Coordinates of C-alpha atoms in Angstrom, one line a residue:
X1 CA -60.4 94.5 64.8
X2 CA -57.4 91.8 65.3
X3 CA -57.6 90.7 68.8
X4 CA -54.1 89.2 70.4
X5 CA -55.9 85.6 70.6
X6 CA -56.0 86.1 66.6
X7 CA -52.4 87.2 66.6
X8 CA -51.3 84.1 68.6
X9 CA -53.0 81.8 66.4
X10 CA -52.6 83.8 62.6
X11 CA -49.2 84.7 63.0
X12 CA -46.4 82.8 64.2
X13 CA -43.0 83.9 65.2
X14 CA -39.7 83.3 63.2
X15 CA -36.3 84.5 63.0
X16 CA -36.7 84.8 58.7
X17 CA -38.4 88.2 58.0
X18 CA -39.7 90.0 54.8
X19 CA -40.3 93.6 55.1
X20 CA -44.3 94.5 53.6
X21 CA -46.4 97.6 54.4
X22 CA -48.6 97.5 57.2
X23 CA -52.0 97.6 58.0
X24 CA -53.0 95.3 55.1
X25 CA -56.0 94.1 55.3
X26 CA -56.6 90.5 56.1
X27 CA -58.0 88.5 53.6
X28 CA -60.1 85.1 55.2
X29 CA -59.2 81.1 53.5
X30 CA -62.4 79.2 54.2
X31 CA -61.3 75.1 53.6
X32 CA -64.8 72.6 53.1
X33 CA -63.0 69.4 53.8
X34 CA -64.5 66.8 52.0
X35 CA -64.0 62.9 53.6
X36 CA -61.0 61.0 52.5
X37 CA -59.2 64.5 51.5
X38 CA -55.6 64.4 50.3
X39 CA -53.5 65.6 52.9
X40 CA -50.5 66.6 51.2
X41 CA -53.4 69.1 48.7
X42 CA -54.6 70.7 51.8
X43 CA -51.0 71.5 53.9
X44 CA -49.8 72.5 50.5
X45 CA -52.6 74.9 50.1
X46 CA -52.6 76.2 53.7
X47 CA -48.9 76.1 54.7
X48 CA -48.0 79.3 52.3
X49 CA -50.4 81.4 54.7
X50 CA -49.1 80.6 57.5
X51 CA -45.8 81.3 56.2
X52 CA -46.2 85.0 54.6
X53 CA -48.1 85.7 58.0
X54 CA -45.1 84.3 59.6
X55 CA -42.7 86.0 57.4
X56 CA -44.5 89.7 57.5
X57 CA -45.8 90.0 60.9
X58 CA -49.0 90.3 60.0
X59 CA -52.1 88.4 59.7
X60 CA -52.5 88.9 56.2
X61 CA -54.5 85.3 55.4
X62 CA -57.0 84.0 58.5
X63 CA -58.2 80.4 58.0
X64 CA -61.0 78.5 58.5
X65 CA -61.4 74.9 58.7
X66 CA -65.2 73.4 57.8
X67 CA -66.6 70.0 56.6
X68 CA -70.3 69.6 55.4
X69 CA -71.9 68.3 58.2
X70 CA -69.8 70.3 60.9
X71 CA -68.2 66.6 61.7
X72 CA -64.0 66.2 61.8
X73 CA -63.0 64.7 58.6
X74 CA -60.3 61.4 58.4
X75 CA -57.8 62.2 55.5
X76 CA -56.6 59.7 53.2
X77 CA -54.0 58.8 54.8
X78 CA -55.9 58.3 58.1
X79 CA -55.0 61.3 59.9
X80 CA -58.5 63.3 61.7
X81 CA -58.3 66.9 61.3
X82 CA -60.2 69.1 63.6
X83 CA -62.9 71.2 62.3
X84 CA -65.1 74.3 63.5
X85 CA -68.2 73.6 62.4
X86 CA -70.4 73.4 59.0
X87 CA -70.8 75.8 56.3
X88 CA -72.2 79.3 58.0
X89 CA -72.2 82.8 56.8
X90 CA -69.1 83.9 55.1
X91 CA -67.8 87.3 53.7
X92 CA -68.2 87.7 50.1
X93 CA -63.9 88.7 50.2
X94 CA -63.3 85.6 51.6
X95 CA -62.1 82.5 49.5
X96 CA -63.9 79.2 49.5
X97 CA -62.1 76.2 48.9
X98 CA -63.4 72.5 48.5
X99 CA -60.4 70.1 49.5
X100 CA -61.6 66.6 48.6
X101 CA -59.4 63.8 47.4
X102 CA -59.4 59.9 47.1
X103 CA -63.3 59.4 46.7
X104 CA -64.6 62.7 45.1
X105 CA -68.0 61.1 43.8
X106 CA -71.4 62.0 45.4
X107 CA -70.1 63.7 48.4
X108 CA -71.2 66.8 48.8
X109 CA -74.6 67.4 50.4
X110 CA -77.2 69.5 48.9
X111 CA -76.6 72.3 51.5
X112 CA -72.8 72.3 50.5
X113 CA -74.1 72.7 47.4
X114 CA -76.2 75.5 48.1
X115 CA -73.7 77.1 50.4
X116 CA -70.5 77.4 47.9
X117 CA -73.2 78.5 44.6
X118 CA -74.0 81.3 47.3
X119 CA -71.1 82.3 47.8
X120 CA -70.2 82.3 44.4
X121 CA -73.4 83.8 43.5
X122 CA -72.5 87.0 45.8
X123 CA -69.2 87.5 43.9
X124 CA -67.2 85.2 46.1
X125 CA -64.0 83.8 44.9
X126 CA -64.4 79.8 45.1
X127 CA -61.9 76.8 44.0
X128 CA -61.6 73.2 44.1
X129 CA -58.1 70.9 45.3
X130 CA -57.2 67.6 44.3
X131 CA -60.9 66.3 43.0
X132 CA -62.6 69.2 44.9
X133 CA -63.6 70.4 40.5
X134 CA -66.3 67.6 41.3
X135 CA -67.9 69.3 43.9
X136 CA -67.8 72.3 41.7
X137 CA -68.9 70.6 39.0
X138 CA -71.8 69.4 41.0
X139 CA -72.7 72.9 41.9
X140 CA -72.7 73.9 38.2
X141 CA -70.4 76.7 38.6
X142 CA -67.7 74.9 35.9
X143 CA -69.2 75.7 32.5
X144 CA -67.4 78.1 30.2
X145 CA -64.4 77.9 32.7
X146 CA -60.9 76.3 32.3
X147 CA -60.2 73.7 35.6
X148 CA -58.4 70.9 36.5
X149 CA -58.4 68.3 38.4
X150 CA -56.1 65.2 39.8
X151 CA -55.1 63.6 36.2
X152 CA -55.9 59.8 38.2
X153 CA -59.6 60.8 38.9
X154 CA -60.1 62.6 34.9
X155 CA -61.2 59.2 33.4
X156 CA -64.0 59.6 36.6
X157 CA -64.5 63.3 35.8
X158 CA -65.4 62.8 32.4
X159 CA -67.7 60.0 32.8
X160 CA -69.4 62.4 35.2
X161 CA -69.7 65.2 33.4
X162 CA -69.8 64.6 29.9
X163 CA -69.9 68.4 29.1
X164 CA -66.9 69.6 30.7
X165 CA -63.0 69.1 30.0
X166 CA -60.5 69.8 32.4
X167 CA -57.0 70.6 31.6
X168 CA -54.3 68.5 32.4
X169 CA -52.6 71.3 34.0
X170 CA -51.3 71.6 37.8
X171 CA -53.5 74.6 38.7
X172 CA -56.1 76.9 36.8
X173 CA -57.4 80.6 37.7
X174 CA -60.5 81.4 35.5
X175 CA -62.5 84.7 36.7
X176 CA -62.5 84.0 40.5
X177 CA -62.7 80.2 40.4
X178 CA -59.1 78.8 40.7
X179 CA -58.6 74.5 41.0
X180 CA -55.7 72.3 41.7
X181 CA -55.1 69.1 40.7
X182 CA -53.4 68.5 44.5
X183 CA -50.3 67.1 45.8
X184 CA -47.8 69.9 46.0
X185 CA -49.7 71.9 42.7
X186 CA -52.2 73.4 45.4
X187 CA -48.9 75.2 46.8
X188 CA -47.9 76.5 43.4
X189 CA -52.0 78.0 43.0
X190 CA -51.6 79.1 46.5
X191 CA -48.5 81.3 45.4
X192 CA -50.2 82.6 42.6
X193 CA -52.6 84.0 44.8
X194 CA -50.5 85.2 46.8
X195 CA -48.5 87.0 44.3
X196 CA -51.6 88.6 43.3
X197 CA -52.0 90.0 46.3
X198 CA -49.1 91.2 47.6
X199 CA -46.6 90.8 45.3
X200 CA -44.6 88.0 43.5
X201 CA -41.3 88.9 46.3
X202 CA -43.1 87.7 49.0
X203 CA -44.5 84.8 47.1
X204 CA -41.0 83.6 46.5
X205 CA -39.6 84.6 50.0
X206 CA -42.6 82.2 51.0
X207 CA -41.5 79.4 48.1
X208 CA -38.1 79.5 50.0
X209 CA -39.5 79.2 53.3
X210 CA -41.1 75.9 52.1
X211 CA -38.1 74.8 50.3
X212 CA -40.4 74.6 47.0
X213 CA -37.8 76.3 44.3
X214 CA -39.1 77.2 41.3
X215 CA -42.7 79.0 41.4
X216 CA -44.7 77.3 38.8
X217 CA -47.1 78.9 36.5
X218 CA -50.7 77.5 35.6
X219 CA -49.6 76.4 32.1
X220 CA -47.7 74.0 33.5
X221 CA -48.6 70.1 33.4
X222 CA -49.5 67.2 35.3
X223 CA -47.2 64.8 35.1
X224 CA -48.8 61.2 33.7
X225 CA -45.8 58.8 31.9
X226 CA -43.0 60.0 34.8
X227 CA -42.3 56.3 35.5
X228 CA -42.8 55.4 31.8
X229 CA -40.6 57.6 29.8
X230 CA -37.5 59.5 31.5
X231 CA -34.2 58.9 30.9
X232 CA -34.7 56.3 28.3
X233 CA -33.8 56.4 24.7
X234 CA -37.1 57.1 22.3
X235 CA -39.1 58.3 25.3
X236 CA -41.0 60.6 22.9
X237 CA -41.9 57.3 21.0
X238 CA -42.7 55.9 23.8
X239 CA -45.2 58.7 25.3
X240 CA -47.0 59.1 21.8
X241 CA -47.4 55.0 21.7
X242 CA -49.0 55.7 25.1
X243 CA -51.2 58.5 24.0
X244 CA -52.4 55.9 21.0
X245 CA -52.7 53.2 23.9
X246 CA -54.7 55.0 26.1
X247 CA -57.3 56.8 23.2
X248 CA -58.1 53.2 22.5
X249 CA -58.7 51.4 25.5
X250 CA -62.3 50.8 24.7
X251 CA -61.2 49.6 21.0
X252 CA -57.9 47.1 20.4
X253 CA -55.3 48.1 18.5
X254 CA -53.0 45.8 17.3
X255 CA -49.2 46.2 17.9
X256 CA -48.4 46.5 14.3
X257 CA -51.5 49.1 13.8
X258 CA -49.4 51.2 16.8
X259 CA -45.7 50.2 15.0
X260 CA -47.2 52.0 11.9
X261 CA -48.8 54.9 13.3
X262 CA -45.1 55.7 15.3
X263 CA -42.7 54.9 12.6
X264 CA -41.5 51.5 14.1
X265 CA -41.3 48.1 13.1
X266 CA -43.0 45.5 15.1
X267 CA -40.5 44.1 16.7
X268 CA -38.9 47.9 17.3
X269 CA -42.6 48.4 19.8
X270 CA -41.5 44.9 21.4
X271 CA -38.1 45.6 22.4
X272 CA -38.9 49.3 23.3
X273 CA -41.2 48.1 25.9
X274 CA -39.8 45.6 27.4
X275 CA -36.1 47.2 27.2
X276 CA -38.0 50.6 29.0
X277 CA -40.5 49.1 30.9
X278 CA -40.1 45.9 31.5
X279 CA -43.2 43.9 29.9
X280 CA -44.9 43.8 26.4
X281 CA -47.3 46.3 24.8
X282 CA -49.6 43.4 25.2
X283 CA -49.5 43.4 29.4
X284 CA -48.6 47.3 29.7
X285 CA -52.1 47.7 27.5
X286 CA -54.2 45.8 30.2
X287 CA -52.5 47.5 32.8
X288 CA -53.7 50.8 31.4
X289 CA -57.3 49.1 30.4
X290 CA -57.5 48.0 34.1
X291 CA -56.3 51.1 35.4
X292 CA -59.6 52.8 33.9
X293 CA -61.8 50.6 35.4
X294 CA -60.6 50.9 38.6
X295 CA -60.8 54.8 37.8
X296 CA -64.2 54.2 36.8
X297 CA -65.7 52.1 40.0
X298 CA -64.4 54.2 42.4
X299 CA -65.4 57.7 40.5
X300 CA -68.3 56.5 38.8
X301 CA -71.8 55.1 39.5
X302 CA -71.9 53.1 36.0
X303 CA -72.5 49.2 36.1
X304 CA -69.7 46.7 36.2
X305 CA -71.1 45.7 32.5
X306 CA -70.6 48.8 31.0
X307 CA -67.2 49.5 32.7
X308 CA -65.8 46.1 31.1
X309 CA -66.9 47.0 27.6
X310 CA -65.7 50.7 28.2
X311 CA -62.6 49.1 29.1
X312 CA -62.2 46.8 26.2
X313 CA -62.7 43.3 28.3
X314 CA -65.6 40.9 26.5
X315 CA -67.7 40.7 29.4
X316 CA -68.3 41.9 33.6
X317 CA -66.9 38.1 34.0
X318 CA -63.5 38.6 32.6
X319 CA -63.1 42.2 33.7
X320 CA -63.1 40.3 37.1
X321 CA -61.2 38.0 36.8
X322 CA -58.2 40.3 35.2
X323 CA -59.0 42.7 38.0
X324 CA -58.8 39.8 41.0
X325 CA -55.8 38.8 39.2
X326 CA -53.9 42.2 39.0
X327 CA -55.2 43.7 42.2
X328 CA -56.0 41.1 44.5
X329 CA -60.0 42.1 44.6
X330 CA -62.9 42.2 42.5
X331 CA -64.5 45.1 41.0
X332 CA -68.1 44.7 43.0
X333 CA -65.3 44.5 46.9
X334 CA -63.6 47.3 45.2
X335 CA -66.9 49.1 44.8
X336 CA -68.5 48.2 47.8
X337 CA -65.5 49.1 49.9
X338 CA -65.4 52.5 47.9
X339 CA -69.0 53.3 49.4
X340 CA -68.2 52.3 52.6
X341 CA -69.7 49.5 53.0

């Protein structure tokens, strides 16, 4: 039974209004918040319930805030958020959703563990946000499904696990497990759900509501070569020279290897680059080589050895000194502060 303390909380007031049935029943959000989550994941994700509660009158969604060892977790961005406890006994209806972010690696405890395969194990719907497809990777409960996860952390992911392959997609639903790759993406999922639900009018009353346009659908993708490709003459060019770029990071390709394989001349690739971006395929191809092994510390538990020769740099010594160069740090501070320590 809905009590009025339940009401107060649930289901704010609001001069917008959408007109829904009553007496539906109220389905419960259960968040895991992992240390160091993405903020902007998790409001995305929980802002629409609030807002179709809002908007209907009615507590249609109930939420529940949780972290692994009952502790309040610091975001990100250093903001604490409060939580009620650690994992307990949740209905099988309700849906369990791992919110991690920044530092998905190792994080979840062996009775999280145990707790979200339980509840998956008793038909529960679960999901992942941001990096949470690492805890749900962890659990085993990814195999045979389609996921995704932030496309920053996939160079992590797949060092992880090997055997798996997320999409590059903003969101995926695969028979009750459903993952976002964050940021405002956990918003679109959230719709979708909510769609599902109760309809896809009172998804996009709630889109409106959080000035969000456009509902997006799963098939949708990430965005990765935003800053490196729009508006500029031979952007498709340039994106496929970056596909090429970052499929050999490990190997070197020479420029007039990549000039051949696009349809350019050499000196087409050279004034492309530096008209578009700024520097030569030369820099922008450490950049990207660098950009993996810092993906690859902070994700990853492999030696500094292994990331450098992953990474196409002769040795741990001159991965570091490219590193300390480019980001003011070497790879073991970057590591250490990673862990916390």
């Amino acid at each position: 039974m809905t009590s009025d303390t339940d009401l107060d909380r649930f289901v704010p007031k609001s001069a917008a209004s959408f007109n829904l049935e009553r007496n539906q029943q109220t389905r419960d959000v259960v968040f895991l918040l992992m240390p160091h989550l993405s903020m902007i994941a998790f409001s995305s994700a929980i802002e629409p319930l609030r807002v179709v509660n809002q908007l209907t009158g009615q507590m249609l969604y109930r939420w529940h805030l949780l972290s692994q060892d009952g502790r309040n977790p610091v975001c990100s961005n250093g903001v604490e958020l409060v939580v009620a406890g650690g994992p307990r006994a949740i209905d099988r209806t309700a849906l369990l959703l791992v919110c991690a972010g920044i530092t998905p690696k190792s994080l979840a405890s062996k009775q999280a563990l145990s707790w979200i395969r339980g509840h998956r194990r008793r038909g529960g719907m679960v999901g992942g946000i941001c990096t949470g497809a690492f805890v749900l990777a962890e659990a085993g409960l990814l195999e045979n499904r389609r996921f995704t996860v932030h496309w920053e952390n996939r160079t992590g992911f797949l060092e992880n696990f090997p055997n798996l392959s997320p999409t590059t997609h903003i969101f995926e639903a695969d028979d009750g497990i459903v993952t976002s790759g964050g940021g405002n993406g956990s918003m679109d999922m959230m719709l979708s759900l909510i769609a599902a639900d109760h309809g896809e009018a009172l998804a996009r009353a709630a889109a409106n509501m959080c000035i969000h346009g456009t509902i997006r659908n799963e098939a949708v993708d990430q965005v990765f070569y935003r800053d490196e490709g729009d508006s500029i003459p031979d952007a498709p060019k340039l994106a496929s020279i970056i596909q090429i770029l970052d499929q050999n990071l490990e190997n070197t390709i020479d420029v007039p290897l990549l000039a051949f394989k696009v349809g350019l001349s050499r000196r087409q690739v050279e004034r492309l680059f530096r008209a578009s971006l700024g520097v030569s395929p030369a820099v922008f191809y450490e950049k990207r080589r660098l950009a993996r092994a810092r993906s690859l510390l902070i994700d990853t538990p492999i030696s500094i050895a292994e990331i450098a020769a992953a990474c196409g740099f002769r040795n741990a010594q001159h991965l570091s000194q490219r590193f300390d160069r480019h980001f003011g740090t070497t790879p073991h501070r970057l590591r250490r502060a990673s862990l916390g320590k």
